[in-house]
Amino acid sequence: MNKNTFSCTQVCDAIAPDKGLWQPHLSSAGVCETGTLIGEVAEQTKDNAAFLRGYLSMLTDSVKKHLALGERVTIDGLCRFEIYPEGSLPAVDAQWDPTRNRLVVSCIPYDAVKNAAADIAPENTMKPVTVQLLGAQDATTHEQNAVTKGNALLCQGVGLNCRHQVSEDEGIFVIAADGAERKLAITDCTNVTLDATVPADVPAGTYRLEVRSRAGEGKERTLVRASIGEFVIKAA
């Protein structure tokens, strides 16, 4: 049986100056997809799974139609959908500004769903989540802590699995002495390896190489960093 696993990151200073506090994060124990749910319901109702999938599609279309009318949609025992605004206005009587205001749909579970995990107890000890950058080398020349523009950069470490495609502040960066930074293009990334390329317009020179990664599954998670103090980018 898959089990839920937990980890944690240190709570940031703004929330808890006490350095002994850590924020727990849940790591998914697996994924239950739509087909599994439909199969379980079909087994109970003896209906054809394709029919139930079509029913679900019609239900989704109906929910979208009523939300588009500005209505709150409730599905008893499961959840309710509500529309709420995002973005600020400069005055109480200001007009809606599509460039900075938008409507967002939220899904709020009812208690039966929300409390489904209330009795689950974590079975393993929480451990701090860290990121370590243990080394970086040119994939062609194998030179350590350096790369020639146009060659692939190979990094080794721990906790390097950056979600760089969905989070702007995660990834691998080169930082100049004056603080100017550039994000490198990541071509492949796992927990212990990271492959990247250096844009051609980055000036040759000595930089700090830094990996930034968030623990957990949301942008509110603590951003953790690791770096190599002297990293050289060479002209091709």
mmCIF file of C-alpha atoms in Angstrom:
data_model
loop_
_atom_site.group_PDB
_atom_site.id
_atom_site.type_symbol
_atom_site.label_atom_id
_atom_site.label_comp_id
_atom_site.label_asym_id
_atom_site.label_seq_id
_atom_site.Cartn_x
_atom_site.Cartn_y
_atom_site.Cartn_z
ATOM 1 C CA MET A 1 0.000 0.000 0.000
ATOM 2 C CA ASN A 2 1.261 3.485 -0.795
ATOM 3 C CA LYS A 3 1.849 5.599 2.275
ATOM 4 C CA ASN A 4 1.867 9.348 2.699
ATOM 5 C CA THR A 5 5.336 10.721 3.352
ATOM 6 C CA PHE A 6 6.206 13.968 5.074
ATOM 7 C CA SER A 7 9.081 16.398 4.979
ATOM 8 C CA CYS A 8 9.519 19.939 6.218
ATOM 9 C CA THR A 9 11.319 23.205 5.588
ATOM 10 C CA GLN A 10 12.400 25.845 8.059
ATOM 11 C CA VAL A 11 9.784 28.521 8.669
ATOM 12 C CA CYS A 12 10.928 31.899 7.352
ATOM 13 C CA ASP A 13 11.980 34.672 9.750
ATOM 14 C CA ALA A 14 8.935 36.822 9.005
ATOM 15 C CA ILE A 15 6.624 34.092 10.274
ATOM 16 C CA ALA A 16 8.673 32.558 13.054
ATOM 17 C CA PRO A 17 11.972 34.039 14.275
ATOM 18 C CA ASP A 18 12.463 30.846 16.293
ATOM 19 C CA LYS A 19 14.918 28.865 14.135
ATOM 20 C CA GLY A 20 13.714 25.632 15.725
ATOM 21 C CA LEU A 21 10.386 25.715 13.884
ATOM 22 C CA TRP A 22 9.842 23.733 10.690
ATOM 23 C CA GLN A 23 6.915 23.711 8.283
ATOM 24 C CA PRO A 24 5.599 20.220 7.379
ATOM 25 C CA HIS A 25 4.851 19.290 3.779
ATOM 26 C CA LEU A 26 2.932 16.295 2.461
ATOM 27 C CA SER A 27 4.399 14.281 -0.380
ATOM 28 C CA SER A 28 1.751 12.547 -2.490
ATOM 29 C CA ALA A 29 1.290 8.841 -1.812
ATOM 30 C CA GLY A 30 0.031 8.281 -5.339
ATOM 31 C CA VAL A 31 -2.590 9.590 -7.763
ATOM 32 C CA CYS A 32 -6.198 8.458 -8.073
ATOM 33 C CA GLU A 33 -7.298 9.454 -11.555
ATOM 34 C CA THR A 34 -10.736 9.923 -13.071
ATOM 35 C CA GLY A 35 -10.790 6.448 -14.608
ATOM 36 C CA THR A 36 -10.293 4.823 -11.214
ATOM 37 C CA LEU A 37 -13.154 6.782 -9.658
ATOM 38 C CA ILE A 38 -15.457 6.002 -12.577
ATOM 39 C CA GLY A 39 -14.525 2.326 -12.383
ATOM 40 C CA GLU A 40 -15.339 2.167 -8.682
ATOM 41 C CA VAL A 41 -18.714 3.873 -9.182
ATOM 42 C CA ALA A 42 -19.523 1.661 -12.194
ATOM 43 C CA GLU A 43 -18.810 -1.423 -10.092
ATOM 44 C CA GLN A 44 -21.386 -0.290 -7.547
ATOM 45 C CA THR A 45 -24.059 0.943 -9.960
ATOM 46 C CA LYS A 46 -23.458 -1.708 -12.655
ATOM 47 C CA ASP A 47 -23.486 1.099 -15.218
ATOM 48 C CA ASN A 48 -21.172 1.212 -18.190
ATOM 49 C CA ALA A 49 -18.009 3.196 -17.439
ATOM 50 C CA ALA A 50 -18.302 5.067 -20.757
ATOM 51 C CA PHE A 51 -21.815 6.165 -19.791
ATOM 52 C CA LEU A 52 -20.579 7.490 -16.449
ATOM 53 C CA ARG A 53 -17.715 9.336 -18.123
ATOM 54 C CA GLY A 54 -20.233 10.970 -20.470
ATOM 55 C CA TYR A 55 -22.396 11.875 -17.481
ATOM 56 C CA LEU A 56 -19.397 13.480 -15.783
ATOM 57 C CA SER A 57 -18.660 15.473 -18.937
ATOM 58 C CA MET A 58 -22.255 16.723 -19.054
ATOM 59 C CA LEU A 59 -22.097 17.650 -15.365
ATOM 60 C CA THR A 60 -18.898 19.623 -15.970
ATOM 61 C CA ASP A 61 -20.482 21.489 -18.882
ATOM 62 C CA SER A 62 -23.503 22.306 -16.733
ATOM 63 C CA VAL A 63 -21.310 23.634 -13.906
ATOM 64 C CA LYS A 64 -19.432 25.864 -16.388
ATOM 65 C CA LYS A 65 -22.710 27.195 -17.812
ATOM 66 C CA HIS A 66 -24.060 28.258 -14.412
ATOM 67 C CA LEU A 67 -20.757 29.784 -13.333
ATOM 68 C CA ALA A 68 -20.797 31.827 -16.548
ATOM 69 C CA LEU A 69 -24.181 33.173 -15.405
ATOM 70 C CA GLY A 70 -22.540 34.396 -12.205
ATOM 71 C CA GLU A 71 -24.162 31.745 -10.007
ATOM 72 C CA ARG A 72 -22.666 29.769 -7.134
ATOM 73 C CA VAL A 73 -22.795 26.043 -7.890
ATOM 74 C CA THR A 74 -23.227 23.490 -5.098
ATOM 75 C CA ILE A 75 -22.867 19.718 -5.371
ATOM 76 C CA ASP A 76 -24.248 18.337 -2.117
ATOM 77 C CA GLY A 77 -21.744 16.372 -0.063
ATOM 78 C CA LEU A 78 -18.884 17.126 -2.455
ATOM 79 C CA CYS A 79 -18.067 20.784 -3.015
ATOM 80 C CA ARG A 80 -19.265 24.194 -4.073
ATOM 81 C CA PHE A 81 -17.862 26.457 -6.773
ATOM 82 C CA GLU A 82 -17.730 30.203 -6.249
ATOM 83 C CA ILE A 83 -16.488 33.150 -8.290
ATOM 84 C CA TYR A 84 -14.334 35.794 -6.637
ATOM 85 C CA PRO A 85 -12.379 38.801 -7.954
ATOM 86 C CA GLU A 86 -8.592 39.184 -8.005
ATOM 87 C CA GLY A 87 -6.685 42.449 -8.229
ATOM 88 C CA SER A 88 -7.134 45.844 -6.614
ATOM 89 C CA LEU A 89 -8.898 49.031 -7.727
ATOM 90 C CA PRO A 90 -7.606 52.551 -7.013
ATOM 91 C CA ALA A 91 -10.942 53.797 -5.651
ATOM 92 C CA VAL A 92 -14.237 52.425 -4.420
ATOM 93 C CA ASP A 93 -16.070 53.650 -7.540
ATOM 94 C CA ALA A 94 -13.331 52.741 -10.042
ATOM 95 C CA GLN A 95 -14.220 50.793 -13.164
ATOM 96 C CA TRP A 96 -13.241 47.154 -13.596
ATOM 97 C CA ASP A 97 -9.838 47.023 -15.283
ATOM 98 C CA PRO A 98 -9.225 43.795 -17.271
ATOM 99 C CA THR A 99 -5.478 44.483 -17.288
ATOM 100 C CA ARG A 100 -5.242 43.999 -13.517
ATOM 101 C CA ASN A 101 -8.584 42.493 -12.473
ATOM 102 C CA ARG A 102 -9.980 39.075 -13.246
ATOM 103 C CA LEU A 103 -12.559 36.620 -11.962
ATOM 104 C CA VAL A 104 -11.362 33.318 -10.514
ATOM 105 C CA VAL A 105 -13.326 30.168 -9.687
ATOM 106 C CA SER A 106 -12.637 28.509 -6.341
ATOM 107 C CA CYS A 107 -13.643 24.990 -5.329
ATOM 108 C CA ILE A 108 -14.530 24.590 -1.658
ATOM 109 C CA PRO A 109 -14.988 21.029 -0.355
ATOM 110 C CA TYR A 110 -17.791 20.183 2.045
ATOM 111 C CA ASP A 111 -16.895 18.832 5.469
ATOM 112 C CA ALA A 112 -17.283 15.165 4.497
ATOM 113 C CA VAL A 113 -14.558 15.603 1.870
ATOM 114 C CA LYS A 114 -12.480 18.184 3.725
ATOM 115 C CA ASN A 115 -12.182 15.968 6.800
ATOM 116 C CA ALA A 116 -11.491 12.730 4.914
ATOM 117 C CA ALA A 117 -7.837 12.799 5.988
ATOM 118 C CA ALA A 118 -8.458 13.966 9.555
ATOM 119 C CA ASP A 119 -7.603 10.592 11.106
ATOM 120 C CA ILE A 120 -4.522 9.862 8.988
ATOM 121 C CA ALA A 121 -1.345 9.855 11.055
ATOM 122 C CA PRO A 122 2.077 10.408 9.485
ATOM 123 C CA GLU A 123 4.085 7.193 9.809
ATOM 124 C CA ASN A 124 7.586 8.517 9.222
ATOM 125 C CA THR A 125 9.707 11.144 10.928
ATOM 126 C CA MET A 126 9.717 14.598 9.409
ATOM 127 C CA LYS A 127 13.127 15.669 8.158
ATOM 128 C CA PRO A 128 14.346 19.069 6.971
ATOM 129 C CA VAL A 129 14.240 19.585 3.216
ATOM 130 C CA THR A 130 17.544 20.938 1.932
ATOM 131 C CA VAL A 131 19.096 21.728 -1.408
ATOM 132 C CA GLN A 132 22.797 21.140 -1.982
ATOM 133 C CA LEU A 133 24.876 22.015 -5.023
ATOM 134 C CA LEU A 134 27.840 19.639 -4.826
ATOM 135 C CA GLY A 135 29.473 20.383 -8.157
ATOM 136 C CA ALA A 136 29.116 21.726 -11.695
ATOM 137 C CA GLN A 137 31.099 20.899 -14.814
ATOM 138 C CA ASP A 138 31.253 21.495 -18.535
ATOM 139 C CA ALA A 139 29.729 18.445 -20.234
ATOM 140 C CA THR A 140 32.223 18.669 -23.114
ATOM 141 C CA THR A 141 35.512 19.598 -21.446
ATOM 142 C CA HIS A 142 34.650 18.219 -17.984
ATOM 143 C CA GLU A 143 36.171 21.339 -16.447
ATOM 144 C CA GLN A 144 34.918 21.834 -12.900
ATOM 145 C CA ASN A 145 32.973 24.959 -11.848
ATOM 146 C CA ALA A 146 33.159 26.371 -15.364
ATOM 147 C CA VAL A 147 31.370 26.138 -18.699
ATOM 148 C CA THR A 148 32.024 27.382 -22.224
ATOM 149 C CA LYS A 149 29.035 29.081 -23.799
ATOM 150 C CA GLY A 150 27.292 26.664 -26.136
ATOM 151 C CA ASN A 151 28.228 23.596 -24.071
ATOM 152 C CA ALA A 152 25.888 21.828 -21.657
ATOM 153 C CA LEU A 153 26.350 22.442 -17.939
ATOM 154 C CA LEU A 154 26.024 19.404 -15.666
ATOM 155 C CA CYS A 155 25.284 19.915 -11.952
ATOM 156 C CA GLN A 156 25.212 17.368 -9.146
ATOM 157 C CA GLY A 157 23.635 17.784 -5.743
ATOM 158 C CA VAL A 158 20.655 17.038 -3.506
ATOM 159 C CA GLY A 159 17.136 18.439 -3.809
ATOM 160 C CA LEU A 160 17.759 19.895 -7.264
ATOM 161 C CA ASN A 161 14.356 18.971 -8.690
ATOM 162 C CA CYS A 162 13.276 22.545 -9.498
ATOM 163 C CA ARG A 163 9.832 23.127 -11.015
ATOM 164 C CA HIS A 164 11.397 25.766 -13.247
ATOM 165 C CA GLN A 165 8.623 25.549 -15.833
ATOM 166 C CA VAL A 166 5.905 26.688 -13.434
ATOM 167 C CA SER A 167 7.748 28.827 -10.920
ATOM 168 C CA GLU A 168 9.695 31.913 -11.973
ATOM 169 C CA ASP A 169 11.819 32.042 -8.821
ATOM 170 C CA GLU A 170 12.939 28.411 -9.028
ATOM 171 C CA GLY A 171 15.778 27.202 -11.217
ATOM 172 C CA ILE A 172 19.486 27.796 -11.653
ATOM 173 C CA PHE A 173 20.937 31.301 -11.841
ATOM 174 C CA VAL A 174 24.300 32.973 -12.485
ATOM 175 C CA ILE A 175 24.817 36.076 -10.356
ATOM 176 C CA ALA A 176 27.431 38.716 -11.191
ATOM 177 C CA ALA A 177 29.473 40.673 -8.636
ATOM 178 C CA ASP A 178 27.103 43.651 -8.963
ATOM 179 C CA GLY A 179 24.102 41.464 -8.127
ATOM 180 C CA ALA A 180 22.743 41.222 -11.675
ATOM 181 C CA GLU A 181 21.444 37.712 -12.318
ATOM 182 C CA ARG A 182 20.381 35.562 -15.236
ATOM 183 C CA LYS A 183 18.318 32.397 -15.178
ATOM 184 C CA LEU A 184 19.794 29.546 -17.181
ATOM 185 C CA ALA A 185 17.723 27.321 -19.435
ATOM 186 C CA ILE A 186 17.257 23.927 -17.769
ATOM 187 C CA THR A 187 17.116 20.994 -20.185
ATOM 188 C CA ASP A 188 16.731 18.194 -17.628
ATOM 189 C CA CYS A 189 16.352 18.047 -13.870
ATOM 190 C CA THR A 190 16.092 15.318 -11.221
ATOM 191 C CA ASN A 191 16.593 15.323 -7.483
ATOM 192 C CA VAL A 192 20.357 14.785 -7.850
ATOM 193 C CA THR A 193 21.233 16.100 -11.341
ATOM 194 C CA LEU A 194 20.516 19.257 -13.278
ATOM 195 C CA ASP A 195 21.450 19.972 -16.908
ATOM 196 C CA ALA A 196 21.391 23.507 -18.276
ATOM 197 C CA THR A 197 22.681 25.742 -21.055
ATOM 198 C CA VAL A 198 24.103 29.269 -20.871
ATOM 199 C CA PRO A 199 22.484 31.900 -23.132
ATOM 200 C CA ALA A 200 24.885 33.269 -25.750
ATOM 201 C CA ASP A 201 24.358 36.864 -24.584
ATOM 202 C CA VAL A 202 25.624 36.247 -21.030
ATOM 203 C CA PRO A 203 29.032 37.973 -20.789
ATOM 204 C CA ALA A 204 32.027 35.771 -20.069
ATOM 205 C CA GLY A 205 33.291 36.198 -16.524
ATOM 206 C CA THR A 206 33.165 34.930 -12.960
ATOM 207 C CA TYR A 207 29.783 34.473 -11.314
ATOM 208 C CA ARG A 208 28.086 32.807 -8.364
ATOM 209 C CA LEU A 209 26.086 29.759 -9.495
ATOM 210 C CA GLU A 210 22.905 29.330 -7.455
ATOM 211 C CA VAL A 211 20.108 26.735 -7.391
ATOM 212 C CA ARG A 212 16.748 27.782 -5.946
ATOM 213 C CA SER A 213 14.030 25.272 -5.141
ATOM 214 C CA ARG A 214 10.767 25.259 -3.230
ATOM 215 C CA ALA A 215 9.684 22.352 -1.052
ATOM 216 C CA GLY A 216 6.088 21.155 -1.297
ATOM 217 C CA GLU A 217 3.568 21.943 -4.011
ATOM 218 C CA GLY A 218 2.803 25.652 -3.857
ATOM 219 C CA LYS A 219 4.462 29.030 -4.246
ATOM 220 C CA GLU A 220 3.905 29.741 -0.564
ATOM 221 C CA ARG A 221 6.523 27.106 0.305
ATOM 222 C CA THR A 222 9.880 28.211 1.612
ATOM 223 C CA LEU A 223 12.469 28.955 -1.081
ATOM 224 C CA VAL A 224 15.733 27.137 -0.340
ATOM 225 C CA ARG A 225 19.060 27.914 -2.020
ATOM 226 C CA ALA A 226 22.504 26.441 -2.608
ATOM 227 C CA SER A 227 25.411 27.965 -4.492
ATOM 228 C CA ILE A 228 28.961 27.672 -5.786
ATOM 229 C CA GLY A 229 30.835 30.863 -4.968
ATOM 230 C CA GLU A 230 33.114 31.048 -8.015
ATOM 231 C CA PHE A 231 31.769 29.811 -11.328
ATOM 232 C CA VAL A 232 33.391 30.825 -14.625
ATOM 233 C CA ILE A 233 31.588 31.340 -17.937
ATOM 234 C CA LYS A 234 33.979 31.246 -20.872
ATOM 235 C CA ALA A 235 33.601 32.666 -24.358
ATOM 236 C CA ALA A 236 33.073 30.091 -27.103
#
